[in-house]
Amino acid sequence: MPTPTLAPLRAEVLRANLHLSRSGLALYTFGNASAIDRASGLVVIKPSGVPYEEMREEDLVVTDLDGRIVEGELRPSSDLPTHLVLYNAFQSIGGVVHTHSHYATVWAQAGREIPCMGTTHADYFRGPVPITDILEEGEIASEYEANTGHAIVRRFRDLDPDEMPATLVVGHASFCWGPTVSDAVHTAALLETVAHMAYDTASINPSAAPISNHLLDKHFLRKHGASAYYGQR
Ligand SMILES: [Zn+2]
């Protein structure tokens, strides 16, 4: 019997995964979205290898924070261990999204963080979107997906995941997160937009400079944090 209290979360995780496909952020079976119920410590995640157009709520897999399957007939997304490391390390987040969206991925492949070239970026990300260090051979050979999560957590030693809700994994693609999985999907779409803008900006003017920290903070802090004043109260 599926846990009744998880029903709304299952519905949200299915919507999030379908949105990744329909918005073009995830092709074929690439990409995955998950959410955590912090009260029970249970994670709802996309099943592995099921085409988005066939995915149903009952196909989603529920695991605990150690990755033990609690509900579901199918195998969870192979990236589950990355999601679990992020949920364990970043206590404030409620959803994680991974895609190979084109422009965010090309920055990851180029081994470059995404510089903050304008206020569109600054509205959502407080600084350049970071990139992890290269994984060592041993980290790839064994527990690769968990080690991808650990590489992200290491990169965030001096970063606040609430102020920087995304990262690039070098040579791979992006992971995004947020208070909910719907927020994480929103962030994945914004990340792709700012990655595209930064790429085009660098194409037009390779020596264009990132915006000042002053302008960056002005834009970020008017939408986020204690003194935010953007939008309706
Ligand atoms: Zn991937």
Tab-separated table of C-alpha atoms and ligand atoms in Angstrom:
chain	number	residue	atom	x	y	z
A	1	MET	CA	0.000	0.000	0.000
A	2	PRO	CA	1.461	3.397	-0.947
A	3	THR	CA	1.931	5.761	2.007
A	4	PRO	CA	-1.126	8.085	1.837
A	5	THR	CA	0.773	11.066	3.257
A	6	LEU	CA	3.180	10.924	0.313
A	7	ALA	CA	0.402	11.212	-2.300
A	8	PRO	CA	0.753	14.988	-2.853
A	9	LEU	CA	4.544	14.649	-3.087
A	10	ARG	CA	4.235	11.813	-5.626
A	11	ALA	CA	1.942	13.976	-7.744
A	12	GLU	CA	4.387	16.888	-7.555
A	13	VAL	CA	7.385	14.698	-8.461
A	14	LEU	CA	5.555	13.260	-11.472
A	15	ARG	CA	4.588	16.788	-12.626
A	16	ALA	CA	8.198	17.916	-12.165
A	17	ASN	CA	9.594	15.049	-14.230
A	18	LEU	CA	7.014	15.528	-16.994
A	19	HIS	CA	7.803	19.236	-17.062
A	20	LEU	CA	11.511	18.499	-17.601
A	21	SER	CA	10.607	16.510	-20.696
A	22	ARG	CA	7.886	18.811	-22.063
A	23	SER	CA	9.994	21.944	-21.622
A	24	GLY	CA	12.866	20.380	-23.556
A	25	LEU	CA	15.209	20.447	-20.553
A	26	ALA	CA	15.472	16.638	-20.676
A	27	LEU	CA	15.582	14.499	-23.845
A	28	TYR	CA	14.570	10.817	-23.982
A	29	THR	CA	15.115	9.379	-20.497
A	30	PHE	CA	17.840	11.876	-19.524
A	31	GLY	CA	17.223	13.911	-16.411
A	32	ASN	CA	15.536	13.184	-13.128
A	33	ALA	CA	13.637	14.966	-10.389
A	34	SER	CA	13.057	13.952	-6.784
A	35	ALA	CA	11.549	15.368	-3.606
A	36	ILE	CA	11.979	14.596	0.072
A	37	ASP	CA	9.390	14.480	2.839
A	38	ARG	CA	11.525	15.764	5.707
A	39	ALA	CA	9.069	14.546	8.377
A	40	SER	CA	9.482	10.890	7.363
A	41	GLY	CA	12.889	11.188	5.656
A	42	LEU	CA	11.432	9.503	2.569
A	43	VAL	CA	12.478	10.441	-0.962
A	44	VAL	CA	10.256	10.140	-4.054
A	45	ILE	CA	12.220	9.804	-7.298
A	46	LYS	CA	11.788	9.007	-10.982
A	47	PRO	CA	12.228	5.362	-11.967
A	48	SER	CA	15.214	4.423	-14.116
A	49	GLY	CA	14.828	4.270	-17.881
A	50	VAL	CA	11.052	4.783	-18.161
A	51	PRO	CA	10.122	7.119	-21.049
A	52	TYR	CA	8.517	10.310	-19.747
A	53	GLU	CA	5.409	9.922	-21.914
A	54	GLU	CA	4.667	6.538	-20.267
A	55	MET	CA	5.498	7.512	-16.690
A	56	ARG	CA	2.723	7.145	-14.112
A	57	GLU	CA	2.569	8.116	-10.451
A	58	GLU	CA	2.788	4.467	-9.371
A	59	ASP	CA	6.073	4.087	-11.293
A	60	LEU	CA	7.805	6.520	-8.930
A	61	VAL	CA	10.091	4.953	-6.369
A	62	VAL	CA	10.155	5.813	-2.659
A	63	THR	CA	13.373	5.258	-0.717
A	64	ASP	CA	14.779	6.202	2.637
A	65	LEU	CA	17.830	8.456	3.002
A	66	ASP	CA	20.117	5.404	2.778
A	67	GLY	CA	18.604	4.439	-0.585
A	68	ARG	CA	16.588	1.447	0.647
A	69	ILE	CA	13.442	1.040	-1.446
A	70	VAL	CA	10.328	1.535	0.667
A	71	GLU	CA	7.729	1.570	-2.127
A	72	GLY	CA	7.764	0.857	-5.843
A	73	GLU	CA	8.200	-2.028	-8.263
A	74	LEU	CA	10.806	-0.361	-10.484
A	75	ARG	CA	14.439	0.529	-9.925
A	76	PRO	CA	15.034	4.154	-8.942
A	77	SER	CA	16.954	6.579	-11.166
A	78	SER	CA	20.632	5.625	-11.232
A	79	ASP	CA	21.403	9.153	-9.966
A	80	LEU	CA	19.520	8.489	-6.698
A	81	PRO	CA	22.787	8.374	-4.652
A	82	THR	CA	23.677	11.898	-5.830
A	83	HIS	CA	20.248	13.160	-4.744
A	84	LEU	CA	20.618	11.441	-1.344
A	85	VAL	CA	24.031	13.008	-0.671
A	86	LEU	CA	22.533	16.427	-1.443
A	87	TYR	CA	19.507	15.848	0.837
A	88	ASN	CA	21.798	14.738	3.652
A	89	ALA	CA	24.199	17.676	3.258
A	90	PHE	CA	21.774	20.498	2.420
A	91	GLN	CA	19.109	20.256	5.119
A	92	SER	CA	16.988	23.145	3.820
A	93	ILE	CA	16.284	21.678	0.387
A	94	GLY	CA	13.151	19.728	-0.513
A	95	GLY	CA	13.715	18.885	-4.176
A	96	VAL	CA	16.555	18.050	-6.581
A	97	VAL	CA	16.603	18.154	-10.378
A	98	HIS	CA	19.272	16.885	-12.760
A	99	THR	CA	19.199	17.598	-16.484
A	100	HIS	CA	21.605	17.671	-19.410
A	101	SER	CA	20.008	20.879	-20.735
A	102	HIS	CA	22.131	22.124	-23.603
A	103	TYR	CA	23.752	25.392	-22.536
A	104	ALA	CA	24.302	24.521	-18.878
A	105	THR	CA	25.901	21.293	-20.083
A	106	VAL	CA	28.252	22.986	-22.541
A	107	TRP	CA	29.597	25.211	-19.729
A	108	ALA	CA	30.123	22.039	-17.654
A	109	GLN	CA	31.890	20.385	-20.588
A	110	ALA	CA	34.055	23.464	-21.096
A	111	GLY	CA	35.066	23.225	-17.431
A	112	ARG	CA	33.884	26.770	-16.745
A	113	GLU	CA	31.657	28.193	-14.047
A	114	ILE	CA	28.852	30.380	-15.459
A	115	PRO	CA	29.837	33.993	-14.832
A	116	CYS	CA	27.177	36.430	-13.660
A	117	MET	CA	26.979	38.650	-16.738
A	118	GLY	CA	23.685	40.369	-15.937
A	119	THR	CA	20.804	40.923	-13.581
A	120	THR	CA	18.721	38.024	-14.981
A	121	HIS	CA	21.359	35.746	-13.467
A	122	ALA	CA	21.665	37.852	-10.289
A	123	ASP	CA	17.917	37.623	-9.637
A	124	TYR	CA	18.288	33.892	-8.963
A	125	PHE	CA	21.937	32.992	-8.322
A	126	ARG	CA	24.107	34.985	-5.904
A	127	GLY	CA	27.332	34.779	-7.904
A	128	PRO	CA	28.807	32.671	-10.670
A	129	VAL	CA	27.238	29.206	-10.876
A	130	PRO	CA	30.071	27.011	-9.554
A	131	ILE	CA	31.609	23.921	-11.087
A	132	THR	CA	32.972	20.887	-9.268
A	133	ASP	CA	36.521	19.586	-9.414
A	134	ILE	CA	37.248	16.619	-11.688
A	135	LEU	CA	36.472	13.280	-10.048
A	136	GLU	CA	39.461	11.023	-9.492
A	137	GLU	CA	39.653	7.575	-11.075
A	138	GLY	CA	38.786	5.804	-7.839
A	139	GLU	CA	35.768	8.066	-7.336
A	140	ILE	CA	34.501	7.084	-10.794
A	141	ALA	CA	35.287	3.365	-10.442
A	142	SER	CA	33.286	2.879	-7.277
A	143	GLU	CA	30.206	4.699	-5.893
A	144	TYR	CA	30.382	7.104	-8.836
A	145	GLU	CA	26.947	8.665	-8.305
A	146	ALA	CA	27.453	9.202	-4.566
A	147	ASN	CA	30.914	10.634	-5.251
A	148	THR	CA	29.351	13.068	-7.710
A	149	GLY	CA	27.240	14.269	-4.777
A	150	HIS	CA	30.307	14.498	-2.540
A	151	ALA	CA	32.125	16.559	-5.199
A	152	ILE	CA	29.194	18.995	-5.176
A	153	VAL	CA	29.163	19.183	-1.378
A	154	ARG	CA	32.943	19.819	-1.332
A	155	ARG	CA	32.479	22.649	-3.832
A	156	PHE	CA	29.828	24.160	-1.534
A	157	ARG	CA	32.092	24.234	1.538
A	158	ASP	CA	32.009	28.050	1.403
A	159	LEU	CA	28.769	28.486	-0.515
A	160	ASP	CA	25.180	28.678	0.720
A	161	PRO	CA	22.909	26.246	-1.175
A	162	ASP	CA	19.951	28.548	-0.481
A	163	GLU	CA	21.674	31.413	-2.287
A	164	MET	CA	23.201	29.239	-5.000
A	165	PRO	CA	20.551	26.647	-5.906
A	166	ALA	CA	22.530	25.051	-8.741
A	167	THR	CA	25.916	23.700	-9.703
A	168	LEU	CA	27.714	22.319	-12.695
A	169	VAL	CA	29.461	18.957	-12.472
A	170	VAL	CA	32.543	19.184	-14.665
A	171	GLY	CA	32.356	17.158	-17.880
A	172	HIS	CA	28.790	16.146	-17.056
A	173	ALA	CA	25.884	18.584	-16.565
A	174	SER	CA	23.965	20.452	-13.868
A	175	PHE	CA	22.163	19.718	-10.614
A	176	CYS	CA	19.596	22.173	-9.242
A	177	TRP	CA	17.638	22.181	-6.000
A	178	GLY	CA	15.192	24.253	-3.990
A	179	PRO	CA	12.696	24.279	-1.125
A	180	THR	CA	10.408	22.096	-3.300
A	181	VAL	CA	10.913	20.014	-6.426
A	182	SER	CA	8.765	22.526	-8.326
A	183	ASP	CA	11.218	25.259	-7.279
A	184	ALA	CA	14.098	23.066	-8.442
A	185	VAL	CA	12.468	22.630	-11.879
A	186	HIS	CA	12.001	26.403	-12.085
A	187	THR	CA	15.685	26.856	-11.225
A	188	ALA	CA	16.717	24.324	-13.892
A	189	ALA	CA	14.838	26.359	-16.513
A	190	LEU	CA	16.387	29.618	-15.274
A	191	LEU	CA	19.841	28.051	-15.208
A	192	GLU	CA	19.483	27.044	-18.857
A	193	THR	CA	18.377	30.586	-19.737
A	194	VAL	CA	21.277	32.315	-17.974
A	195	ALA	CA	23.747	29.736	-19.369
A	196	HIS	CA	22.489	30.521	-22.870
A	197	MET	CA	22.669	34.277	-22.248
A	198	ALA	CA	26.203	34.039	-20.844
A	199	TYR	CA	27.282	31.972	-23.853
A	200	ASP	CA	25.834	34.496	-26.310
A	201	THR	CA	27.332	37.396	-24.354
A	202	ALA	CA	30.783	35.808	-24.544
A	203	SER	CA	30.255	35.220	-28.292
A	204	ILE	CA	29.423	38.865	-28.966
A	205	ASN	CA	32.128	40.223	-26.692
A	206	PRO	CA	34.681	37.750	-25.305
A	207	SER	CA	36.046	40.438	-22.976
A	208	ALA	CA	32.660	41.439	-21.485
A	209	ALA	CA	33.007	41.637	-17.686
A	210	PRO	CA	30.664	40.141	-15.082
A	211	ILE	CA	28.434	42.666	-13.312
A	212	SER	CA	29.708	44.206	-10.062
A	213	ASN	CA	29.090	42.490	-6.728
A	214	HIS	CA	27.127	45.579	-5.753
A	215	LEU	CA	24.646	45.190	-8.633
A	216	LEU	CA	24.577	41.408	-8.138
A	217	ASP	CA	23.636	41.742	-4.457
A	218	LYS	CA	21.100	44.478	-5.200
A	219	HIS	CA	19.216	42.183	-7.546
A	220	PHE	CA	19.579	38.996	-5.524
A	221	LEU	CA	18.641	40.553	-2.195
A	222	ARG	CA	15.601	42.452	-3.447
A	223	LYS	CA	14.049	39.048	-4.307
A	224	HIS	CA	15.527	36.822	-1.575
A	225	GLY	CA	16.283	37.042	2.146
A	226	ALA	CA	15.065	39.139	5.031
A	227	SER	CA	14.978	42.501	3.223
A	228	ALA	CA	13.360	41.296	-0.011
A	229	TYR	CA	10.863	43.761	-1.451
A	230	TYR	CA	10.206	42.405	-4.975
A	231	GLY	CA	6.676	41.175	-5.793
A	232	GLN	CA	3.560	41.173	-3.584
A	233	ARG	CA	3.760	40.829	0.173
B	1	ZN	ZN	23.605	13.093	-15.957
